[in-house]
XYZ file of C-alpha atoms in Angstrom:
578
model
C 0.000 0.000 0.000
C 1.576 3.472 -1.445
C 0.650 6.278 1.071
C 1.161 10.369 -0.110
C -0.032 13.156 1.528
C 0.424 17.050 1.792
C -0.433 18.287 4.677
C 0.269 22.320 5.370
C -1.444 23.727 7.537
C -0.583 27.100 8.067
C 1.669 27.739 5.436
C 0.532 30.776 4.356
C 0.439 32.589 7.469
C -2.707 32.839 9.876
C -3.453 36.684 11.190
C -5.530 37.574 13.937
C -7.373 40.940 14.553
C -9.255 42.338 17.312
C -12.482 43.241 15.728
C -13.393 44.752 12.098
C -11.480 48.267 12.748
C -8.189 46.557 13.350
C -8.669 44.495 10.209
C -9.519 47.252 8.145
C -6.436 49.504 9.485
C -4.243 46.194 9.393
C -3.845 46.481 12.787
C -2.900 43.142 14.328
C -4.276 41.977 17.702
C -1.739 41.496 20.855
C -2.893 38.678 23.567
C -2.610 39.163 26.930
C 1.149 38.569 27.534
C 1.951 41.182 24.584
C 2.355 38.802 21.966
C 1.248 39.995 17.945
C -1.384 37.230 16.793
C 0.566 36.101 13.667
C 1.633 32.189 13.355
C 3.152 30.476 10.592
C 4.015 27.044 9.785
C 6.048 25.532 7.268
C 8.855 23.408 5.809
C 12.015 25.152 6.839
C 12.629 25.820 3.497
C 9.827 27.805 2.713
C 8.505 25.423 0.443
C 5.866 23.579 1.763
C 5.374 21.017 -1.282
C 8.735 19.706 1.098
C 6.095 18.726 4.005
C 4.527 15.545 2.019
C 5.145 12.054 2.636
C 5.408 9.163 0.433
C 5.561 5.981 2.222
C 4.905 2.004 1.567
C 3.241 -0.017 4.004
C 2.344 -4.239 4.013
C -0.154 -5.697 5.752
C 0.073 -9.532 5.880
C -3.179 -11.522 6.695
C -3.204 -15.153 7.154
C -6.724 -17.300 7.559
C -7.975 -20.191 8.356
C -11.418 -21.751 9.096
C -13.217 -24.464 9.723
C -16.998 -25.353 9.940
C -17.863 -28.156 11.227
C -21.612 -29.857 12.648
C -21.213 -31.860 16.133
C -25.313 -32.522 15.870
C -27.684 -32.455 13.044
C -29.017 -29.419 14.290
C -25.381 -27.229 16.061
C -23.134 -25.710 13.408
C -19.866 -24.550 14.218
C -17.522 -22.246 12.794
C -13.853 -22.441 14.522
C -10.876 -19.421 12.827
C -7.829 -18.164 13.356
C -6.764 -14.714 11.659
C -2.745 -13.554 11.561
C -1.684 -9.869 10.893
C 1.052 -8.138 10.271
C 2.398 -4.823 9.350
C 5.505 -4.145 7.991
C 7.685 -1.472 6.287
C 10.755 0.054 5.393
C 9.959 3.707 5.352
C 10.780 5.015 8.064
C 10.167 8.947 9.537
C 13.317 11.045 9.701
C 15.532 10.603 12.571
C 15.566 13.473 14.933
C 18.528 13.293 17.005
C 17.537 15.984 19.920
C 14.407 14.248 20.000
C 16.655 10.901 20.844
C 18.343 12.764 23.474
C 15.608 13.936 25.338
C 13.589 10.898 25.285
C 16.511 8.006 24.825
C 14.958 6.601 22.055
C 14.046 7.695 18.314
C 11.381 9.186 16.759
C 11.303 6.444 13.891
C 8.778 4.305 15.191
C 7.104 2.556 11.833
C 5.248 -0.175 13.684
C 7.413 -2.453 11.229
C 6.757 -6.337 12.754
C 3.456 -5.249 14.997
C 1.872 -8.321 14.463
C -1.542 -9.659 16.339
C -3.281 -13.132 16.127
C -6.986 -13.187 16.241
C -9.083 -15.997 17.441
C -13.232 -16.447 16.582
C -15.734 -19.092 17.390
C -19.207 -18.966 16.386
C -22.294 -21.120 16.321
C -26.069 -21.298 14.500
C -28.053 -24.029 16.381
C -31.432 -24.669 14.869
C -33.310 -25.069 17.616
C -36.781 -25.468 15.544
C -38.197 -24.859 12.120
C -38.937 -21.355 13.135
C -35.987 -20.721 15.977
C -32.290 -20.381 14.898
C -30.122 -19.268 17.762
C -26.379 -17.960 16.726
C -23.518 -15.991 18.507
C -20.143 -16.382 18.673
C -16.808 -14.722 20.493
C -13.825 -13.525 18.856
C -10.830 -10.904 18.821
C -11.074 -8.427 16.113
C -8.629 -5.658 14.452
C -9.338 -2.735 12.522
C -11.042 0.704 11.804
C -7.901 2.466 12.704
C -7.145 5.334 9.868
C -3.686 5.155 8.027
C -3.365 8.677 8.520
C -2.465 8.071 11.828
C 0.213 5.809 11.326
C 1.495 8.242 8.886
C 1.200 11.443 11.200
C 4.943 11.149 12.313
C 6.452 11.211 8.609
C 5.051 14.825 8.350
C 5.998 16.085 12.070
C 9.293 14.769 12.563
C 10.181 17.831 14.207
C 13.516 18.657 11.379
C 11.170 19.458 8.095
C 7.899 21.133 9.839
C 8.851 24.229 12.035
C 7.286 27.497 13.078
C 8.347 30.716 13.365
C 9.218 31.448 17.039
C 7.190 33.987 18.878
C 10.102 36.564 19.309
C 10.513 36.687 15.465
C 7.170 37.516 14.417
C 7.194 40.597 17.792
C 10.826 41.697 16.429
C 9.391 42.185 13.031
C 5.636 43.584 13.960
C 6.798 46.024 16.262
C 7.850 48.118 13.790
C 4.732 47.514 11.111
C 2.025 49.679 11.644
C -0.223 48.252 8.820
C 0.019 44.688 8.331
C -0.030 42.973 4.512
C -1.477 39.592 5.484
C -1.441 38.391 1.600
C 1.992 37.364 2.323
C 4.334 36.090 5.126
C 6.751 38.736 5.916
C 10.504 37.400 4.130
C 11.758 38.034 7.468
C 9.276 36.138 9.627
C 9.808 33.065 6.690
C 14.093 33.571 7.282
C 13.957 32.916 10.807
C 12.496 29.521 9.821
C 15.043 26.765 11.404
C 15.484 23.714 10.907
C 14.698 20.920 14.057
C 13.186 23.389 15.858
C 9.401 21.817 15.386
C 7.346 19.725 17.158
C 7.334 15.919 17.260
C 4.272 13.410 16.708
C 5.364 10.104 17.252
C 4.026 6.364 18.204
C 5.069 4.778 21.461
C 7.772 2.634 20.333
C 5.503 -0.260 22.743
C 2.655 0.691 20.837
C 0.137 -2.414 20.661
C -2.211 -2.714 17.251
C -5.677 -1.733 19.014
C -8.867 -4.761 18.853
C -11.631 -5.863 20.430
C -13.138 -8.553 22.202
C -16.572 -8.963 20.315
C -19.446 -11.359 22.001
C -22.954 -11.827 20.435
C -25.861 -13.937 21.136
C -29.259 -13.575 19.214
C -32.145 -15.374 17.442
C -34.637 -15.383 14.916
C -37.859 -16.929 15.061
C -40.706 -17.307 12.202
C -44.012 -17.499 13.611
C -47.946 -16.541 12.635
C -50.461 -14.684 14.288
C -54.360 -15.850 13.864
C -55.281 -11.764 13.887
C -52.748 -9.997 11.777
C -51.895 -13.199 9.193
C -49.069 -15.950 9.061
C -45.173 -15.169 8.059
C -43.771 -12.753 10.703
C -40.150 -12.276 11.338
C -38.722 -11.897 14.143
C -35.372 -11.162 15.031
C -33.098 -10.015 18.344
C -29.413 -9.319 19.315
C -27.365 -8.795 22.397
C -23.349 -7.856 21.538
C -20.829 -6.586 24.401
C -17.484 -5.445 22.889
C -14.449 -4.558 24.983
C -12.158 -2.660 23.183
C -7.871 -3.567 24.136
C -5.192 -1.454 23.349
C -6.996 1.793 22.277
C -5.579 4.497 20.501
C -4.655 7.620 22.807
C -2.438 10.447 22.449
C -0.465 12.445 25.421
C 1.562 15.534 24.926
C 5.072 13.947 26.633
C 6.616 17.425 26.320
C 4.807 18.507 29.293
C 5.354 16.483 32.735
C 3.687 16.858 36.141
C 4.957 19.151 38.167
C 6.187 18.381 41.457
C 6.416 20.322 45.298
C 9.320 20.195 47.421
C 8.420 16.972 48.809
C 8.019 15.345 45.589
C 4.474 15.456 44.861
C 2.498 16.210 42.121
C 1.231 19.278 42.111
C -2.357 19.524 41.691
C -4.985 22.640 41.618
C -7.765 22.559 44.443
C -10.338 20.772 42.389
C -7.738 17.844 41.534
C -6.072 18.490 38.377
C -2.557 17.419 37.656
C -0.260 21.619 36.862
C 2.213 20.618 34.116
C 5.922 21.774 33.770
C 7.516 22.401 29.915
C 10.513 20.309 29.076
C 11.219 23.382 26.706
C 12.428 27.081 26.831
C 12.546 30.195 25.201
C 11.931 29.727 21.977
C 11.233 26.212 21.897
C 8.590 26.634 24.471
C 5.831 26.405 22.576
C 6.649 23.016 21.197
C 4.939 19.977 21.844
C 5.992 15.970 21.481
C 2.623 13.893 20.861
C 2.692 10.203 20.690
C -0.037 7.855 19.791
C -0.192 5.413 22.342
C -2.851 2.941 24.234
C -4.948 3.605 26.458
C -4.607 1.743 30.113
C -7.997 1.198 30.738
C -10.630 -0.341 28.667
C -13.656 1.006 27.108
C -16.558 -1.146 26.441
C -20.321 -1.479 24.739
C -23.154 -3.154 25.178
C -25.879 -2.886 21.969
C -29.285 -4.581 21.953
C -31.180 -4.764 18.947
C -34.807 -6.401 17.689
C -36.945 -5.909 14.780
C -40.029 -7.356 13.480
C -41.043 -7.631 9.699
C -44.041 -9.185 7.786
C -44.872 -9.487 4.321
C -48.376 -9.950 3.018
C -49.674 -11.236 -0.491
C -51.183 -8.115 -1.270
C -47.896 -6.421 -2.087
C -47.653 -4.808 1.528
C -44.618 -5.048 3.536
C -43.844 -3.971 7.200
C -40.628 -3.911 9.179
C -40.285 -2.203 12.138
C -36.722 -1.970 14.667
C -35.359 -0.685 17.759
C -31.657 -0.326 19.025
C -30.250 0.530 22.226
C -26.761 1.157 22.796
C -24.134 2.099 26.148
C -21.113 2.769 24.132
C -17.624 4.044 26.250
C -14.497 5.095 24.828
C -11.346 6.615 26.292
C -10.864 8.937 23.041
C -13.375 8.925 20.145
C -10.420 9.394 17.472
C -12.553 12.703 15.421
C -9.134 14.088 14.137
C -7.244 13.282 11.535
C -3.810 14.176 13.067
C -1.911 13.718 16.247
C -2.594 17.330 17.781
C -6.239 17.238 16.683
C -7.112 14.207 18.519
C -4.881 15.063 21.433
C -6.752 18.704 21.457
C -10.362 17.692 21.371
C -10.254 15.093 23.694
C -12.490 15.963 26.840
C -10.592 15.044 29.803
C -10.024 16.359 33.702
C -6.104 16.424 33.014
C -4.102 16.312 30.279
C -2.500 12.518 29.623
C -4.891 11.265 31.879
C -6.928 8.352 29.863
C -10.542 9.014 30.883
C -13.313 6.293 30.233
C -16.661 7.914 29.128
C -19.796 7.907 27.506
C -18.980 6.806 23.830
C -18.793 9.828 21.350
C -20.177 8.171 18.730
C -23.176 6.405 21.124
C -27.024 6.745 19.604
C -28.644 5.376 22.631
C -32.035 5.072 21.091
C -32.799 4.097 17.661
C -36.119 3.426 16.103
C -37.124 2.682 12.799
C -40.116 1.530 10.693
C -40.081 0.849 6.552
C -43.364 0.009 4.951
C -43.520 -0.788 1.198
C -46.595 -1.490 -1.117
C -46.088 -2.707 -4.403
C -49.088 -3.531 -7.030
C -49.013 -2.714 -10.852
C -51.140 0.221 -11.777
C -50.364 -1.299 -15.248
C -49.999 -5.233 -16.195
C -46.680 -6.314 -15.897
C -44.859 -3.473 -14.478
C -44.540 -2.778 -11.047
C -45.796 0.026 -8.944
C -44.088 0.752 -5.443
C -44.535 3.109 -2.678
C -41.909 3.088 0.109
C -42.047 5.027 3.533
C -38.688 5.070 5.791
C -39.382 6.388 9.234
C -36.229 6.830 11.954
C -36.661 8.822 15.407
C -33.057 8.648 17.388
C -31.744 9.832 20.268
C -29.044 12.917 19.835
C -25.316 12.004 20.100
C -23.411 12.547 23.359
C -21.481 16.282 24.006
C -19.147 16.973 27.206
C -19.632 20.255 29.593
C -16.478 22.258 29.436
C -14.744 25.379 30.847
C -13.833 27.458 27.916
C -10.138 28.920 27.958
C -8.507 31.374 26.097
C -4.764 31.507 25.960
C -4.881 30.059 29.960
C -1.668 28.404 30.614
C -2.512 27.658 34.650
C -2.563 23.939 34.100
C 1.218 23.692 31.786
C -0.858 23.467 28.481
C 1.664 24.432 25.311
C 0.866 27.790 23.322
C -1.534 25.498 20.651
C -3.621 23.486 23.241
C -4.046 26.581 25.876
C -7.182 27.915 23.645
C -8.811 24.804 24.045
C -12.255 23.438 25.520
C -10.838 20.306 26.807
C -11.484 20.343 30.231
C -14.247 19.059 31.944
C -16.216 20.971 33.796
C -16.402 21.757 37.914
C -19.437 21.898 39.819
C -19.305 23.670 42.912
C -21.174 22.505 46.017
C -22.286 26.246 46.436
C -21.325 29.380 47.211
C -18.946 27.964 50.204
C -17.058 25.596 48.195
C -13.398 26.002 49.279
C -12.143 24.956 45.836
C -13.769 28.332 44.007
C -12.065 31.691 44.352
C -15.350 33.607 44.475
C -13.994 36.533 45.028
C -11.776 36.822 42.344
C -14.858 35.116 39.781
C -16.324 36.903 37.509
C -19.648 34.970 38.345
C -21.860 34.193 41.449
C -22.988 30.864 42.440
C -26.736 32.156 42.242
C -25.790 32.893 38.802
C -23.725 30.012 38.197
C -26.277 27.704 39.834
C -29.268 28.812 37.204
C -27.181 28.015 34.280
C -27.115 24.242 36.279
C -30.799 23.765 36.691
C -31.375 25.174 33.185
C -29.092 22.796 31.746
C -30.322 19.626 34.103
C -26.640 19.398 35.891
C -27.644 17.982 39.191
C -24.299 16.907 39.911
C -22.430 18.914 42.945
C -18.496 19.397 44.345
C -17.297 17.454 41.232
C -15.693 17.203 37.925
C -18.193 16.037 35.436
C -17.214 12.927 33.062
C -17.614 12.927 29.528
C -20.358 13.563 27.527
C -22.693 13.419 29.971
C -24.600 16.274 27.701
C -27.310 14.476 24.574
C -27.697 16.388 21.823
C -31.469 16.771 20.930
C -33.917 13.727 18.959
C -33.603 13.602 15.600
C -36.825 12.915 13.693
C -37.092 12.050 10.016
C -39.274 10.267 7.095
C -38.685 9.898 3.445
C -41.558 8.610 0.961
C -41.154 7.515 -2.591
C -42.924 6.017 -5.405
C -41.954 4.147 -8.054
C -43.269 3.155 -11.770
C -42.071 0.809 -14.242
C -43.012 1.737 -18.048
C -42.119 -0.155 -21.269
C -39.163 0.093 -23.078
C -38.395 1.167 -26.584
C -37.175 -2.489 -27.169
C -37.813 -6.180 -26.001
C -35.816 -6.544 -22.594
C -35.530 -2.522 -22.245
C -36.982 -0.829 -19.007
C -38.112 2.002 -17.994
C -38.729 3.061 -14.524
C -40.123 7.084 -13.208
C -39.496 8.008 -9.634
C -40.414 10.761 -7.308
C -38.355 11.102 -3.944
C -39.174 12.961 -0.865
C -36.278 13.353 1.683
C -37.258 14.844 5.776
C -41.572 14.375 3.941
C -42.282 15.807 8.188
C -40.368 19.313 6.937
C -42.611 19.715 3.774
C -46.196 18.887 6.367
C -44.478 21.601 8.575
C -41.115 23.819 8.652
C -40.977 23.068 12.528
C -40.576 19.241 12.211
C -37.961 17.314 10.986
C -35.463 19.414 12.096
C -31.865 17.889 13.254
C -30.274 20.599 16.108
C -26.972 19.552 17.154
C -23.594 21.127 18.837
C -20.918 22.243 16.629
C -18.070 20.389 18.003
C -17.861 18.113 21.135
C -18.634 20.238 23.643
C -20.618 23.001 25.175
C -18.794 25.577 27.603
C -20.392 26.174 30.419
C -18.582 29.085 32.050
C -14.880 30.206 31.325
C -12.080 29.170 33.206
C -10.372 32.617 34.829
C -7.426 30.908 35.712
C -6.544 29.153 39.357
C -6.871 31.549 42.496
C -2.573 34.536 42.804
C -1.353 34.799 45.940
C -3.053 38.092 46.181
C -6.653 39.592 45.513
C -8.840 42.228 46.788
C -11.766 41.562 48.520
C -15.016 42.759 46.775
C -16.586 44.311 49.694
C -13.416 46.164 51.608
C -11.671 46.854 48.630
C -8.832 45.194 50.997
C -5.546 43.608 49.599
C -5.113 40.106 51.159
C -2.383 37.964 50.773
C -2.301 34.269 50.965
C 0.652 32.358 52.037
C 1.121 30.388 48.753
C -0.641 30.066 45.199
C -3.863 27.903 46.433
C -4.750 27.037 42.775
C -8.400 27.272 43.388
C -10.732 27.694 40.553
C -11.801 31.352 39.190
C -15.071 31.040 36.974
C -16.147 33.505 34.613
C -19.119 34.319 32.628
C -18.560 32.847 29.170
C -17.302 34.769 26.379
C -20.432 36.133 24.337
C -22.635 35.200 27.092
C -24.236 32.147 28.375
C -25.470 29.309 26.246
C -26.404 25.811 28.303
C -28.378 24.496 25.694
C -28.308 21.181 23.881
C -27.558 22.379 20.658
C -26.256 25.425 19.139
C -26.769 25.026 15.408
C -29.400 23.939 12.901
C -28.273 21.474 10.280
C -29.640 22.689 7.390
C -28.641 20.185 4.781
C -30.206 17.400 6.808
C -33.241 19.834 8.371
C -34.619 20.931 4.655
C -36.962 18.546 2.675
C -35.634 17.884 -0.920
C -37.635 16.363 -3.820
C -36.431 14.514 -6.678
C -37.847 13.290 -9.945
C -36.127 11.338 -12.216
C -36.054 8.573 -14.782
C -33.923 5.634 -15.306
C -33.660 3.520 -18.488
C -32.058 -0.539 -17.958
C -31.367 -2.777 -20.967
């Protein structure tokens, strides 16, 4: 398997202005430690066609299986499945990398090999009852992209220019030209000053351990006719070995004593391996996870088919889905970014990203002929499910309390506090920028009923989605013997075109929902809000300041309307087979 890609982000320069004004004077915005609002991001030679990768990788599979029948009525299925990666490309070797860590960047996963076992079983029970399930190890679903991030961020080709180089040169600009990257900004470019995405040299190929049991029985009703369907399913999978990433450029930081140091609410403070102007770098590997995620899904459905041409089925589907990291990014720093958590390279078990806890569907069809010999059908699909999952977050805004690098300080990552009230001893409510009366409505508006802790993840559900689609369908002759026509008409979301309110699918933009900023953790000083008195603690207490969100308060479920999914669409059409 040949893998390319060109990945360059950033490569022509990324401006940021304070509001409209500043853009249209070209004046660029400073943050709060003084710092112009310019990145840039690119090959060290300027060129970023330099940044893409062109890599081979093999994947071996060896399998065997047998199917055998100890009884007339038990049949068994026995297999054994063998893979293996392998591959000579390797990412380039970045020596200060190797001396900080004591071993290379140039992990390929060249030999990861993994052997998966399966069993399964149909036993026909009856005429109408077939029970089957089986247990087995499986492997796959993880992107190639993945195993490919290091190639591109191997810390040598992919740099960015350091902070003190883009203030030297915009101190003395007092309009900005951002339809190019200043030639002085792009000289101080240097090569193996970047950051690093790597895999965990023990890295482990993630699978699963998949179990299923379920049946499906034929049987007739004396009311509603003979031929029903019926089917059911239980499976419980436990994934092993999933896919996490940790930022290993930051480490705990430690007291006198040797401890970690942690903020009132619990939170592991990080310390930077790097300095000045390397201290913005990061180091993410791809690693597993230490705990194990796992799912339970229960499915049934029920179908019937009568002589007149009309057909039924109808199905529901429950499902209790974890995951330590739901994997939405396409790069290292993406997934590391996104990922909900209460500390940074802490593996957190959830509520799966991905879960739809309640399905339910129902499909009837009708088909007659309007005209002898060619078929008339009328279909109606009907789904109602449950919203996905979405985490309540703190948001931050260049907040570097916790040790977070420059790119992961703007970040909605961590999971929200909940205060027991307005004595909790882990809130600096004097220094916050918001009450606990006022903090406490947003709670009961949003249904938090959860007090003096850190929420898990995605304990948020997006709101029902409802939606129906209709079509018909005619046959109609040909122009020759054998030829076919067929006219259709197509409704997509039919409930928007009874009524603009329905069939609408509300969901949150990204993972999360913020439920109050984070203000930082509690100086060593403040003023009290009544005296107006300075009072000074004996050390930094690291107790939580919460602020009124930026643009105001929002605890809703959703924040956006889909409109490609929320808008009925017709479609008429003819096809022609021969």
């Amino acid at each position: 398997m040949r893998l390319y890609n060109l990945y360059a982000r950033g490569s022509r320069g990324s401006w940021t202005f304070g509001s409209i004004d500043d853009f249209e004077a070209g004046t660029l915005h400073k943050n709060f430690r003084d710092e112009f609002q310019f990145s840039y991001t690119n090959a060290y030679t300027g060129n970023a066609n330099d940044l893409a990768y062109d890599a081979t990788r093999t994947q071996m599979a060896l399998y065997i299986e047998d199917k055998f029948y100890p009884t007339d009525d038990l049949e068994m299925t026995a297999g054994l499945r063998y893979e293996r990666l392998s591959s000579d490309d390797k990412p380039t070797l970045n020596t200060a990398f190797q001396n900080t860590y004591g071993h290379t960047n140039q992990e390929n996963l060249d030999g990861v090999d993994i052997i998966l076992p399966r069993v399964g079983f149909k036993y026909y029970a009856t005429e109408s009852l077939t029970i089957n399930g089986g247990i087995g190890r499986f492997q796959g679903g993880i992107p190639n992209v993945w195993y490919n991030n290091p190639f591109q961020n191997d810390g040598i080709t992919l740099v960015s220019a350091s902070q003190n180089a883009i203030d030297a040169y915009f101190e003395n600009v007092n309009q900005v030209d951002f339809t190019r990257v200043p030639e002085q900004v792009n000289n101080s470019l240097e090569k193996g000053a970047g950051s690093t995405t790597y895999t965990d040299p023990n890295f482990k190929l993630p699978s699963s351990i998949r179990a299923q049991v379920g049946f499906e029985y034929d049987f007739d009703s004396e009311l509603l006719g003979d031929g029903f369907k019926w089917s059911a399913e239980l499976a419980y999978h436990k994934k092993e070995n999933e896919a996490v990433w940790h930022n290993t450029s930051i480490t705990p930081k430690l007291d006198k004593n040797g401890d970690i140091v942690r903020s009132a609410t619990g939170r592991i403070i990080y310390d930077n391996k790097y300095s000045g102007d390397l201290r913005d770098n990061y180091d993410i590997m791809m690693t597993n996870a230490d705990d194990s995620a796992r799912s339970i899904i229960f499915s049934t459905a029920l179908a019937k088919e009568w002589d007149n041409g009309l057909y039924v089925s109808t199905s529901y589907t429950h499902q209790d889905v974890e995951d330590v990291a739901p994997g939405s990014a396409s790069t290292a720093d993406g997934n590391y970014k996104h990922a909900t958590t209460h500390s940074r390279n802490v593996d957190l078990v959830g509520r799966g990203h991905y879960e739809v806890e309640h399905s339910f569907k129902v499909n009837l069809r009708y088909q007659t002929e309007f005209f002898e010999g060619y078929a008339s059908k009328f279909n109606v699909f009907f789904e109602r499910r449950s919203g996905r999952p979405f985490s309540y977050t703190m948001g931050s805004y260049n907040d570097y309390d916790f040790g977070d690098t420059r790119d992961f300080a703007g970040t909605s990552a961590y999971l929200a506090y909940i205060p027991t009230g307005a004595d909790d001893p882990n809130v600096d409510w004097e220094e916050s920028g918001l009450s606990w009366n006022e903090l406490e409505t947003l709670l009961n508006r949003a249904g938090i009923s959860e007090r003096g802790q850190l929420l898990g993840r995605n304990t948020g559900t997006q709101p029902w989605v409802t939606t129906m689609d209709v079509s018909f369908k005619q046959e109609i002759p040909g122009f020759y013997k054998g030829h076919k026509g067929e006219i259709y008409f197509m409704i997509e979301n039919f409930t928007n075109l009874l009524n603009s309110d329905w069939g609408i699918e509300k969901k949150i933009s990204y993972s999360d929902q913020k439920l109050y900023d984070f203000g930082g953790l509690s100086p060593n000083q403040y003023t009290d809000r009544d005296t107006g008195e300075l009072i000074t603690v004996d050390a930094k207490d690291n107790r939580l300041i919460i602020d009124q969100r930026y643009q105001g308060s929002d605890v809703r479920n959703y924040d956006k309307i889909v409109k490609s999914s929320s808008a009925w669409q017709a479609k008429i059409g003819i096809r022609y087979t021969f």
